[in-house]
XYZ file of N, CA and C in Angstrom:
150
model
N 35.616 121.434 100.563
C 35.013 122.441 99.733
C 34.050 123.290 100.561
N 33.264 122.671 101.412
C 32.307 123.421 102.220
C 33.026 124.370 103.170
N 34.098 123.895 103.769
C 34.840 124.705 104.730
C 35.317 126.012 104.106
N 35.802 125.951 102.864
C 36.322 127.129 102.180
C 35.289 127.826 101.301
N 34.080 127.318 101.264
C 33.033 127.928 100.459
C 33.252 127.765 98.965
N 33.865 126.668 98.570
C 34.161 126.413 97.156
C 33.001 125.668 96.497
N 32.789 125.962 95.240
C 31.762 125.273 94.472
C 32.317 124.046 93.763
N 33.610 124.053 93.503
C 34.246 122.958 92.763
C 35.541 122.565 93.442
N 35.786 121.258 93.474
C 37.057 120.737 93.980
C 37.774 120.015 92.858
N 39.091 120.129 92.840
C 39.885 119.457 91.805
C 41.158 118.912 92.433
N 41.523 117.717 91.996
C 42.781 117.102 92.413
C 43.582 116.840 91.147
N 44.822 117.305 91.142
C 45.687 117.182 89.969
C 46.911 116.362 90.348
N 47.295 115.438 89.463
C 48.493 114.636 89.692
C 49.280 114.498 88.401
N 50.558 114.260 88.535
C 51.380 113.968 87.360
C 51.501 112.456 87.180
N 50.610 111.731 87.827
C 50.557 110.276 87.749
C 49.132 109.879 87.342
N 48.656 108.774 87.883
C 47.308 108.294 87.581
C 46.562 108.046 88.870
N 45.234 108.022 88.793
C 44.401 107.780 89.958
C 43.975 106.321 90.017
N 43.878 105.799 91.213
C 43.375 104.441 91.404
C 41.862 104.446 91.160
N 41.311 103.269 90.958
C 39.863 103.156 90.793
C 39.138 103.656 92.036
N 39.697 103.369 93.206
C 39.079 103.826 94.454
C 39.061 105.357 94.517
N 40.133 105.993 94.093
C 40.196 107.461 94.086
C 39.172 108.033 93.114
N 39.017 107.390 91.963
C 38.031 107.847 90.980
C 36.612 107.726 91.532
N 36.328 106.624 92.206
C 35.005 106.413 92.790
C 34.723 107.442 93.887
N 35.700 107.686 94.734
C 35.545 108.646 95.818
C 35.338 110.053 95.265
N 36.103 110.411 94.250
C 35.962 111.728 93.636
C 34.581 111.892 93.010
N 34.129 110.875 92.318
C 32.818 110.942 91.678
C 31.704 111.085 92.713
N 31.827 110.368 93.800
C 30.805 110.419 94.845
C 30.763 111.777 95.545
N 31.855 112.532 95.458
C 31.937 113.811 96.152
C 32.021 115.017 95.221
N 31.810 114.787 93.935
C 31.815 115.891 92.984
C 33.167 116.537 92.780
N 34.213 115.757 92.856
C 35.577 116.258 92.685
C 36.047 115.966 91.263
N 36.662 116.959 90.642
C 37.229 116.815 89.300
C 38.643 116.265 89.440
N 38.986 115.274 88.623
C 40.333 114.703 88.643
C 41.045 114.990 87.332
N 42.264 115.463 87.425
C 43.143 115.606 86.260
C 44.331 114.685 86.475
N 44.456 113.670 85.628
C 45.631 112.806 85.689
C 46.708 113.404 84.783
N 47.806 112.699 84.608
C 48.941 113.245 83.857
C 48.575 113.582 82.422
N 47.693 112.823 81.818
C 47.308 113.103 80.433
C 46.456 114.370 80.335
N 45.523 114.525 81.258
C 44.690 115.735 81.275
C 45.547 116.956 81.604
N 46.452 116.813 82.538
C 47.346 117.900 82.907
C 48.200 118.327 81.724
N 48.782 117.363 81.016
C 49.605 117.669 79.847
C 48.789 118.378 78.776
N 47.564 117.919 78.568
C 46.683 118.535 77.575
C 46.396 119.984 77.946
N 46.068 120.226 79.198
C 45.744 121.579 79.658
C 46.966 122.491 79.592
N 48.123 121.970 79.939
C 49.343 122.774 79.850
C 49.653 123.137 78.406
N 49.484 122.189 77.506
C 49.723 122.453 76.086
C 48.739 123.492 75.568
N 47.472 123.393 75.941
C 46.472 124.373 75.525
C 46.847 125.767 76.014
N 47.303 125.845 77.260
C 47.677 127.134 77.836
C 48.912 127.695 77.123
N 49.870 126.849 76.819
C 51.086 127.280 76.130
C 50.722 127.892 74.788
N 49.819 127.263 74.062
C 49.404 127.777 72.774
C 48.631 129.095 72.921
N 47.862 129.219 73.993
C 47.065 130.414 74.203
C 47.939 131.612 74.569
N 49.112 131.368 75.173
C 49.984 132.440 75.617
C 50.714 133.083 74.423
N 51.021 132.298 73.415
C 51.788 132.826 72.288
C 51.108 133.874 71.529
């Protein structure tokens, strides 16, 4: 994030994150979207487009 001058980092997967990945993300201020969050966001966007 610092290298690119970003204020927020996000990692998105169509699977799930391990506990270690969640801990690492939390320690570094990274937002995680697992398959359920991704599906929710896609559905919200689909409804917003109509």
